[in-house]
Amino acid sequence: MSATNTVFVGMSSEDVERIATALENTHGGSQITTFDTPESIAEHLEDRPPDCIVSEYEFSGMDGTELLEIVRNEHPHLPFIFFTASGDDAVANSAFADRVTDYLPKDTADRQFERIAERISEMAKQSKVEKERKQQSSERKHELSLFERVQEIASIGAWNYDVQADEGTLTEKVYDIYGVPRDESLSAQKSFSFFDEQDQSAIRDAFERAVTDGEPYDLNLSVTGADGTNRQVRAQGDPQIEDGTVVSVQGTIQDVTEQADRQRELQLLQQSIDNADVPITLADPTQEDLPLVYVNEAYEELTGYSADEALGRNCRFLQGEDTDPAKVATLREAI
């Protein structure tokens, strides 16, 4: 076991040394820090909470419960042991009422320092496990927050369907896309009802094949949410298979309405350019000699050159022997 970080307060140097020796002999040692008063430990606790605190009950004319109160205000679960020659059952009961972790009276037994070393080691181990759990929990919360932020930015909702339990879990963005309040139940079958009539059979069949045959799907469909909003969505499902059996299906649903609208606008623009009555060409300024990368039908009709013949060439190939260089220069300057 790795060395424990133990703080001793108000204890004699002899007791601290004997406990440290017991820890060294049986539990891999201990990083020792000693303090004389409750006030002196407060700053240390803030900077670096130890794995365990061991304190006298009475020292320097003070009551150890003062220290216990300081510790519990900032660290409710930090292991705290009273190891004292003073006190009785009433004192012990009072200490436990104040949330001390353990109360060990000093005695003349040969193994008393070994016993407290064992308690320190045991509690320190539990403390480290708790710290690791909290750290992992904090990291998971951070990852979840980041994941939720990504979902919000990309308008993506995630879900998981447990095949055996016939239960699903959803992120909040899924509810938003379907226009359903987040406190309502939303099963897979209910979600299918929001897809437009012409798309419902496609999504149902795809989901069923994912569950029964382990077949993934990736579909672009339309939904009309409970709030009446029509959305274009990308629905994906990815079966999770163990020992040849589909145990769950994980998936996403993404609101791609804006992308679909932009795509339609681009298609309309493309059609307008293709069908324009005037010749239109596009050249690539990033390539040497500005090769043509697009010509419309009007260009082909006017020049007699097909797109295959024109693309990849500079428009100079249209210039004949009688071309006036001055006029070409004027055109170039105007462009």
Short mmCIF file of N, CA and C in Angstrom, two decimals, residues 108-256:
data_model
loop_
_atom_site.label_atom_id
_atom_site.label_comp_id
_atom_site.label_asym_id
_atom_site.label_seq_id
_atom_site.Cartn_x
_atom_site.Cartn_y
_atom_site.Cartn_z
N THR A 108 -2.58 0.82 28.04
CA THR A 108 -1.23 0.28 28.21
C THR A 108 -1.00 -0.99 27.40
N ALA A 109 -1.95 -1.32 26.58
CA ALA A 109 -1.82 -2.55 25.77
C ALA A 109 -0.63 -2.44 24.84
N ASP A 110 0.00 -3.58 24.60
CA ASP A 110 1.21 -3.59 23.78
C ASP A 110 0.93 -3.17 22.34
N ARG A 111 -0.26 -3.49 21.84
CA ARG A 111 -0.53 -3.27 20.42
C ARG A 111 -1.39 -2.04 20.15
N GLN A 112 -1.49 -1.11 21.10
CA GLN A 112 -2.39 0.01 20.86
C GLN A 112 -1.94 0.86 19.67
N PHE A 113 -0.63 1.00 19.48
CA PHE A 113 -0.15 1.81 18.37
C PHE A 113 -0.30 1.06 17.04
N GLU A 114 -0.17 -0.26 17.11
CA GLU A 114 -0.42 -1.05 15.91
C GLU A 114 -1.90 -0.96 15.51
N ARG A 115 -2.78 -0.96 16.54
CA ARG A 115 -4.22 -0.90 16.24
C ARG A 115 -4.60 0.43 15.61
N ILE A 116 -4.06 1.52 16.15
CA ILE A 116 -4.42 2.80 15.55
C ILE A 116 -3.80 2.95 14.17
N ALA A 117 -2.61 2.34 13.98
CA ALA A 117 -2.01 2.35 12.65
C ALA A 117 -2.91 1.62 11.65
N GLU A 118 -3.50 0.52 12.11
CA GLU A 118 -4.42 -0.23 11.25
C GLU A 118 -5.64 0.61 10.90
N ARG A 119 -6.17 1.33 11.90
CA ARG A 119 -7.35 2.17 11.65
C ARG A 119 -7.01 3.31 10.70
N ILE A 120 -5.84 3.92 10.89
CA ILE A 120 -5.42 5.00 9.99
C ILE A 120 -5.30 4.48 8.57
N SER A 121 -4.66 3.33 8.43
CA SER A 121 -4.46 2.76 7.10
C SER A 121 -5.79 2.42 6.45
N GLU A 122 -6.69 1.83 7.23
CA GLU A 122 -8.00 1.44 6.70
C GLU A 122 -8.79 2.67 6.25
N MET A 123 -8.82 3.69 7.11
CA MET A 123 -9.59 4.89 6.78
C MET A 123 -8.96 5.66 5.64
N ALA A 124 -7.63 5.70 5.61
CA ALA A 124 -6.95 6.39 4.52
C ALA A 124 -7.26 5.74 3.18
N LYS A 125 -7.30 4.41 3.20
CA LYS A 125 -7.63 3.68 1.97
C LYS A 125 -9.03 4.05 1.51
N GLN A 126 -9.99 4.07 2.44
CA GLN A 126 -11.35 4.45 2.10
C GLN A 126 -11.41 5.89 1.59
N SER A 127 -10.62 6.76 2.24
CA SER A 127 -10.59 8.16 1.83
C SER A 127 -10.07 8.31 0.41
N LYS A 128 -9.00 7.57 0.08
CA LYS A 128 -8.44 7.64 -1.26
C LYS A 128 -9.43 7.13 -2.30
N VAL A 129 -10.13 6.05 -1.96
CA VAL A 129 -11.15 5.53 -2.88
C VAL A 129 -12.23 6.57 -3.12
N GLU A 130 -12.64 7.25 -2.05
CA GLU A 130 -13.68 8.27 -2.18
C GLU A 130 -13.19 9.45 -3.01
N LYS A 131 -11.91 9.84 -2.81
CA LYS A 131 -11.36 10.93 -3.61
C LYS A 131 -11.32 10.56 -5.08
N GLU A 132 -10.90 9.33 -5.36
CA GLU A 132 -10.86 8.87 -6.75
C GLU A 132 -12.26 8.83 -7.35
N ARG A 133 -13.24 8.39 -6.55
CA ARG A 133 -14.62 8.35 -7.03
C ARG A 133 -15.12 9.75 -7.37
N LYS A 134 -14.82 10.71 -6.47
CA LYS A 134 -15.25 12.08 -6.72
C LYS A 134 -14.55 12.66 -7.94
N GLN A 135 -13.26 12.33 -8.11
CA GLN A 135 -12.52 12.81 -9.27
C GLN A 135 -13.12 12.24 -10.55
N GLN A 136 -13.41 10.95 -10.53
CA GLN A 136 -14.02 10.32 -11.70
C GLN A 136 -15.39 10.91 -11.98
N SER A 137 -16.15 11.16 -10.90
CA SER A 137 -17.48 11.75 -11.06
C SER A 137 -17.37 13.14 -11.67
N SER A 138 -16.38 13.91 -11.19
CA SER A 138 -16.18 15.26 -11.73
C SER A 138 -15.80 15.20 -13.20
N GLU A 139 -14.93 14.24 -13.54
CA GLU A 139 -14.52 14.10 -14.94
C GLU A 139 -15.70 13.69 -15.81
N ARG A 140 -16.54 12.78 -15.28
CA ARG A 140 -17.71 12.36 -16.05
C ARG A 140 -18.67 13.52 -16.25
N LYS A 141 -18.85 14.34 -15.21
CA LYS A 141 -19.72 15.50 -15.34
C LYS A 141 -19.18 16.47 -16.38
N HIS A 142 -17.85 16.65 -16.38
CA HIS A 142 -17.24 17.54 -17.37
C HIS A 142 -17.44 16.99 -18.77
N GLU A 143 -17.20 15.68 -18.93
CA GLU A 143 -17.38 15.06 -20.24
C GLU A 143 -18.83 15.15 -20.68
N LEU A 144 -19.76 14.92 -19.73
CA LEU A 144 -21.18 15.00 -20.06
C LEU A 144 -21.56 16.42 -20.46
N SER A 145 -21.03 17.41 -19.72
CA SER A 145 -21.31 18.80 -20.05
C SER A 145 -20.80 19.13 -21.44
N LEU A 146 -19.59 18.65 -21.75
CA LEU A 146 -19.02 18.89 -23.08
C LEU A 146 -19.85 18.20 -24.14
N PHE A 147 -20.26 16.95 -23.85
CA PHE A 147 -21.08 16.19 -24.80
C PHE A 147 -22.40 16.91 -25.06
N GLU A 148 -23.03 17.40 -23.98
CA GLU A 148 -24.30 18.10 -24.14
C GLU A 148 -24.11 19.39 -24.93
N ARG A 149 -22.98 20.05 -24.71
CA ARG A 149 -22.70 21.28 -25.45
C ARG A 149 -22.53 20.99 -26.94
N VAL A 150 -21.80 19.91 -27.25
CA VAL A 150 -21.63 19.52 -28.65
C VAL A 150 -22.98 19.19 -29.27
N GLN A 151 -23.82 18.46 -28.51
CA GLN A 151 -25.14 18.13 -29.03
C GLN A 151 -25.94 19.39 -29.34
N GLU A 152 -25.85 20.37 -28.45
CA GLU A 152 -26.61 21.60 -28.64
C GLU A 152 -26.13 22.34 -29.88
N ILE A 153 -24.81 22.44 -30.03
CA ILE A 153 -24.26 23.17 -31.17
C ILE A 153 -24.61 22.48 -32.48
N ALA A 154 -24.48 21.16 -32.50
CA ALA A 154 -24.71 20.41 -33.74
C ALA A 154 -26.15 19.96 -33.90
N SER A 155 -27.02 20.30 -32.93
CA SER A 155 -28.43 19.87 -32.96
C SER A 155 -28.54 18.36 -33.08
N ILE A 156 -27.77 17.65 -32.26
CA ILE A 156 -27.78 16.18 -32.28
C ILE A 156 -28.29 15.65 -30.95
N GLY A 157 -29.24 14.74 -31.01
CA GLY A 157 -29.71 14.03 -29.83
C GLY A 157 -29.23 12.59 -29.89
N ALA A 158 -28.88 12.03 -28.74
CA ALA A 158 -28.39 10.64 -28.69
C ALA A 158 -29.35 9.79 -27.88
N TRP A 159 -29.40 8.51 -28.22
CA TRP A 159 -30.29 7.59 -27.51
C TRP A 159 -29.69 6.18 -27.47
N ASN A 160 -30.19 5.38 -26.53
CA ASN A 160 -29.76 3.99 -26.42
C ASN A 160 -30.98 3.14 -26.10
N TYR A 161 -31.15 2.06 -26.84
CA TYR A 161 -32.28 1.15 -26.62
C TYR A 161 -31.75 -0.19 -26.15
N ASP A 162 -32.17 -0.60 -24.94
CA ASP A 162 -31.80 -1.89 -24.36
C ASP A 162 -32.79 -2.93 -24.86
N VAL A 163 -32.31 -3.87 -25.67
CA VAL A 163 -33.21 -4.83 -26.31
C VAL A 163 -33.89 -5.73 -25.29
N GLN A 164 -33.13 -6.29 -24.35
CA GLN A 164 -33.70 -7.23 -23.38
C GLN A 164 -34.70 -6.54 -22.46
N ALA A 165 -34.36 -5.36 -21.98
CA ALA A 165 -35.24 -4.65 -21.06
C ALA A 165 -36.37 -3.93 -21.78
N ASP A 166 -36.23 -3.79 -23.10
CA ASP A 166 -37.21 -3.05 -23.90
C ASP A 166 -37.38 -1.64 -23.34
N GLU A 167 -36.24 -1.01 -23.04
CA GLU A 167 -36.25 0.34 -22.48
C GLU A 167 -35.22 1.20 -23.21
N GLY A 168 -35.51 2.47 -23.27
CA GLY A 168 -34.59 3.39 -23.93
C GLY A 168 -34.21 4.55 -23.04
N THR A 169 -33.03 5.10 -23.27
CA THR A 169 -32.59 6.32 -22.60
C THR A 169 -32.29 7.36 -23.67
N LEU A 170 -32.64 8.60 -23.39
CA LEU A 170 -32.52 9.67 -24.38
C LEU A 170 -31.84 10.88 -23.77
N THR A 171 -31.11 11.61 -24.59
CA THR A 171 -30.60 12.91 -24.15
C THR A 171 -31.68 13.96 -24.40
N GLU A 172 -31.51 15.10 -23.77
CA GLU A 172 -32.54 16.13 -23.82
C GLU A 172 -32.79 16.64 -25.24
N LYS A 173 -31.75 16.62 -26.07
CA LYS A 173 -31.89 17.15 -27.42
C LYS A 173 -32.87 16.32 -28.25
N VAL A 174 -33.00 15.03 -27.94
CA VAL A 174 -33.97 14.19 -28.65
C VAL A 174 -35.38 14.73 -28.43
N TYR A 175 -35.68 15.08 -27.17
CA TYR A 175 -37.00 15.64 -26.86
C TYR A 175 -37.23 16.93 -27.64
N ASP A 176 -36.19 17.76 -27.72
CA ASP A 176 -36.32 19.04 -28.42
C ASP A 176 -36.63 18.83 -29.89
N ILE A 177 -35.96 17.87 -30.52
CA ILE A 177 -36.16 17.64 -31.95
C ILE A 177 -37.57 17.14 -32.23
N TYR A 178 -38.10 16.32 -31.32
CA TYR A 178 -39.47 15.83 -31.50
C TYR A 178 -40.51 16.80 -30.95
N GLY A 179 -40.05 17.91 -30.37
CA GLY A 179 -40.98 18.90 -29.84
C GLY A 179 -41.77 18.42 -28.65
N VAL A 180 -41.17 17.50 -27.87
CA VAL A 180 -41.85 16.90 -26.73
C VAL A 180 -41.27 17.48 -25.43
N PRO A 181 -42.11 17.85 -24.46
CA PRO A 181 -41.58 18.31 -23.17
C PRO A 181 -40.66 17.27 -22.56
N ARG A 182 -39.59 17.73 -21.92
CA ARG A 182 -38.57 16.82 -21.42
C ARG A 182 -39.02 15.95 -20.26
N ASP A 183 -40.15 16.30 -19.65
CA ASP A 183 -40.63 15.49 -18.53
C ASP A 183 -41.64 14.44 -18.97
N GLU A 184 -41.88 14.32 -20.27
CA GLU A 184 -42.81 13.31 -20.77
C GLU A 184 -42.08 12.04 -21.18
N SER A 185 -42.81 10.94 -21.18
CA SER A 185 -42.25 9.66 -21.63
C SER A 185 -42.19 9.65 -23.15
N LEU A 186 -41.09 9.13 -23.69
CA LEU A 186 -40.92 9.09 -25.14
C LEU A 186 -40.31 7.74 -25.53
N SER A 187 -41.16 6.80 -25.92
CA SER A 187 -40.70 5.48 -26.33
C SER A 187 -40.31 5.51 -27.80
N ALA A 188 -39.68 4.42 -28.26
CA ALA A 188 -39.30 4.33 -29.67
C ALA A 188 -40.53 4.39 -30.55
N GLN A 189 -41.57 3.64 -30.18
CA GLN A 189 -42.78 3.61 -31.00
C GLN A 189 -43.44 4.99 -31.07
N LYS A 190 -43.44 5.71 -29.96
CA LYS A 190 -44.03 7.05 -29.97
C LYS A 190 -43.21 7.98 -30.84
N SER A 191 -41.88 7.84 -30.79
CA SER A 191 -41.05 8.72 -31.61
C SER A 191 -41.29 8.48 -33.10
N PHE A 192 -41.57 7.22 -33.48
CA PHE A 192 -41.82 6.93 -34.90
C PHE A 192 -43.05 7.68 -35.40
N SER A 193 -44.01 7.93 -34.51
CA SER A 193 -45.26 8.57 -34.94
C SER A 193 -45.04 10.01 -35.37
N PHE A 194 -43.90 10.61 -35.01
CA PHE A 194 -43.63 11.99 -35.41
C PHE A 194 -43.04 12.09 -36.81
N PHE A 195 -42.61 10.97 -37.36
CA PHE A 195 -42.09 11.00 -38.72
C PHE A 195 -43.25 11.17 -39.69
N ASP A 196 -43.00 11.89 -40.77
CA ASP A 196 -44.04 12.09 -41.77
C ASP A 196 -44.51 10.75 -42.30
N GLU A 197 -45.76 10.70 -42.73
CA GLU A 197 -46.39 9.44 -43.09
C GLU A 197 -45.57 8.64 -44.10
N GLN A 198 -45.01 9.33 -45.09
CA GLN A 198 -44.26 8.61 -46.12
C GLN A 198 -42.93 8.07 -45.60
N ASP A 199 -42.49 8.52 -44.41
CA ASP A 199 -41.21 8.08 -43.86
C ASP A 199 -41.35 7.09 -42.70
N GLN A 200 -42.56 6.93 -42.18
CA GLN A 200 -42.73 6.09 -40.98
C GLN A 200 -42.34 4.64 -41.22
N SER A 201 -42.74 4.08 -42.35
CA SER A 201 -42.40 2.68 -42.60
C SER A 201 -40.90 2.50 -42.74
N ALA A 202 -40.21 3.50 -43.31
CA ALA A 202 -38.76 3.41 -43.49
C ALA A 202 -38.04 3.37 -42.15
N ILE A 203 -38.43 4.25 -41.21
CA ILE A 203 -37.74 4.29 -39.93
C ILE A 203 -38.10 3.07 -39.08
N ARG A 204 -39.36 2.62 -39.14
CA ARG A 204 -39.76 1.44 -38.38
C ARG A 204 -39.01 0.20 -38.87
N ASP A 205 -38.97 0.03 -40.19
CA ASP A 205 -38.30 -1.14 -40.76
C ASP A 205 -36.81 -1.13 -40.44
N ALA A 206 -36.19 0.06 -40.54
CA ALA A 206 -34.76 0.17 -40.27
C ALA A 206 -34.45 -0.17 -38.82
N PHE A 207 -35.27 0.33 -37.90
CA PHE A 207 -35.06 0.05 -36.47
C PHE A 207 -35.26 -1.43 -36.19
N GLU A 208 -36.29 -2.03 -36.79
CA GLU A 208 -36.55 -3.45 -36.58
C GLU A 208 -35.39 -4.31 -37.08
N ARG A 209 -34.85 -3.96 -38.24
CA ARG A 209 -33.71 -4.73 -38.77
C ARG A 209 -32.48 -4.56 -37.89
N ALA A 210 -32.32 -3.38 -37.31
CA ALA A 210 -31.19 -3.15 -36.40
C ALA A 210 -31.31 -4.05 -35.17
N VAL A 211 -32.53 -4.18 -34.63
CA VAL A 211 -32.75 -4.98 -33.43
C VAL A 211 -32.64 -6.47 -33.72
N THR A 212 -33.23 -6.92 -34.82
CA THR A 212 -33.29 -8.36 -35.09
C THR A 212 -32.10 -8.89 -35.87
N ASP A 213 -31.58 -8.08 -36.80
CA ASP A 213 -30.53 -8.57 -37.69
C ASP A 213 -29.18 -7.89 -37.47
N GLY A 214 -29.14 -6.90 -36.57
CA GLY A 214 -27.87 -6.20 -36.34
C GLY A 214 -27.45 -5.33 -37.51
N GLU A 215 -28.42 -4.81 -38.25
CA GLU A 215 -28.12 -4.01 -39.43
C GLU A 215 -28.18 -2.52 -39.09
N PRO A 216 -27.09 -1.78 -39.24
CA PRO A 216 -27.11 -0.34 -38.95
C PRO A 216 -27.90 0.42 -40.02
N TYR A 217 -28.28 1.64 -39.68
CA TYR A 217 -29.00 2.45 -40.67
C TYR A 217 -28.59 3.92 -40.56
N ASP A 218 -28.79 4.62 -41.66
CA ASP A 218 -28.47 6.05 -41.76
C ASP A 218 -29.44 6.65 -42.77
N LEU A 219 -30.47 7.36 -42.27
CA LEU A 219 -31.56 7.82 -43.11
C LEU A 219 -31.77 9.32 -42.97
N ASN A 220 -32.15 9.96 -44.06
CA ASN A 220 -32.56 11.37 -44.05
C ASN A 220 -34.07 11.41 -44.25
N LEU A 221 -34.79 11.89 -43.22
CA LEU A 221 -36.24 11.83 -43.20
C LEU A 221 -36.83 13.14 -42.69
N SER A 222 -38.15 13.19 -42.65
CA SER A 222 -38.86 14.39 -42.18
C SER A 222 -39.68 14.03 -40.95
N VAL A 223 -39.70 14.94 -39.98
CA VAL A 223 -40.55 14.77 -38.80
C VAL A 223 -41.36 16.03 -38.59
N THR A 224 -42.53 15.85 -38.03
CA THR A 224 -43.35 16.97 -37.57
C THR A 224 -43.55 16.78 -36.09
N GLY A 225 -42.91 17.62 -35.29
CA GLY A 225 -42.89 17.43 -33.85
C GLY A 225 -44.23 17.69 -33.20
N ALA A 226 -44.30 17.33 -31.91
CA ALA A 226 -45.51 17.56 -31.14
C ALA A 226 -45.85 19.04 -31.05
N ASP A 227 -44.84 19.89 -31.25
CA ASP A 227 -45.07 21.34 -31.23
C ASP A 227 -45.46 21.88 -32.60
N GLY A 228 -45.62 20.98 -33.60
CA GLY A 228 -46.04 21.39 -34.93
C GLY A 228 -44.92 21.82 -35.85
N THR A 229 -43.67 21.78 -35.37
CA THR A 229 -42.54 22.21 -36.18
C THR A 229 -42.08 21.09 -37.10
N ASN A 230 -41.95 21.42 -38.40
CA ASN A 230 -41.44 20.44 -39.36
C ASN A 230 -39.93 20.53 -39.41
N ARG A 231 -39.28 19.39 -39.33
CA ARG A 231 -37.82 19.35 -39.35
C ARG A 231 -37.34 18.25 -40.29
N GLN A 232 -36.23 18.53 -40.94
CA GLN A 232 -35.51 17.51 -41.68
C GLN A 232 -34.48 16.91 -40.74
N VAL A 233 -34.43 15.59 -40.64
CA VAL A 233 -33.53 14.96 -39.68
C VAL A 233 -32.70 13.88 -40.34
N ARG A 234 -31.55 13.64 -39.73
CA ARG A 234 -30.72 12.50 -40.08
C ARG A 234 -30.81 11.52 -38.92
N ALA A 235 -31.36 10.33 -39.17
CA ALA A 235 -31.56 9.32 -38.13
C ALA A 235 -30.57 8.18 -38.35
N GLN A 236 -29.80 7.87 -37.30
CA GLN A 236 -28.81 6.80 -37.39
C GLN A 236 -29.00 5.81 -36.25
N GLY A 237 -28.75 4.54 -36.54
CA GLY A 237 -28.81 3.50 -35.52
C GLY A 237 -27.64 2.55 -35.68
N ASP A 238 -27.00 2.20 -34.55
CA ASP A 238 -25.81 1.33 -34.58
C ASP A 238 -26.00 0.19 -33.58
N PRO A 239 -26.33 -1.01 -34.04
CA PRO A 239 -26.54 -2.14 -33.13
C PRO A 239 -25.26 -2.52 -32.38
N GLN A 240 -25.40 -2.84 -31.09
CA GLN A 240 -24.29 -3.33 -30.27
C GLN A 240 -24.48 -4.83 -30.08
N ILE A 241 -23.51 -5.61 -30.54
CA ILE A 241 -23.66 -7.07 -30.59
C ILE A 241 -22.67 -7.74 -29.64
N GLU A 242 -23.18 -8.66 -28.83
CA GLU A 242 -22.35 -9.46 -27.93
C GLU A 242 -22.69 -10.94 -28.13
N ASP A 243 -21.66 -11.74 -28.39
CA ASP A 243 -21.84 -13.18 -28.61
C ASP A 243 -22.88 -13.46 -29.68
N GLY A 244 -22.86 -12.65 -30.73
CA GLY A 244 -23.76 -12.86 -31.85
C GLY A 244 -25.18 -12.38 -31.65
N THR A 245 -25.45 -11.72 -30.51
CA THR A 245 -26.80 -11.26 -30.21
C THR A 245 -26.81 -9.74 -30.05
N VAL A 246 -27.81 -9.09 -30.63
CA VAL A 246 -27.95 -7.65 -30.47
C VAL A 246 -28.46 -7.36 -29.06
N VAL A 247 -27.65 -6.68 -28.25
CA VAL A 247 -28.03 -6.38 -26.87
C VAL A 247 -28.60 -4.97 -26.74
N SER A 248 -28.20 -4.10 -27.65
CA SER A 248 -28.72 -2.73 -27.61
C SER A 248 -28.50 -2.08 -28.96
N VAL A 249 -29.20 -0.99 -29.16
CA VAL A 249 -29.00 -0.17 -30.35
C VAL A 249 -28.73 1.25 -29.88
N GLN A 250 -27.60 1.80 -30.29
CA GLN A 250 -27.27 3.18 -29.97
C GLN A 250 -27.47 4.02 -31.22
N GLY A 251 -27.96 5.22 -31.03
CA GLY A 251 -28.21 6.02 -32.22
C GLY A 251 -28.25 7.50 -31.95
N THR A 252 -28.40 8.25 -33.01
CA THR A 252 -28.51 9.70 -32.94
C THR A 252 -29.61 10.16 -33.87
N ILE A 253 -30.16 11.32 -33.56
CA ILE A 253 -31.06 11.99 -34.47
C ILE A 253 -30.61 13.45 -34.52
N GLN A 254 -30.36 13.94 -35.72
CA GLN A 254 -29.81 15.28 -35.89
C GLN A 254 -30.76 16.14 -36.70
N ASP A 255 -31.00 17.33 -36.21
CA ASP A 255 -31.81 18.31 -36.95
C ASP A 255 -30.94 18.91 -38.05
N VAL A 256 -31.23 18.54 -39.30
CA VAL A 256 -30.44 19.03 -40.44
C VAL A 256 -31.28 19.96 -41.31
#
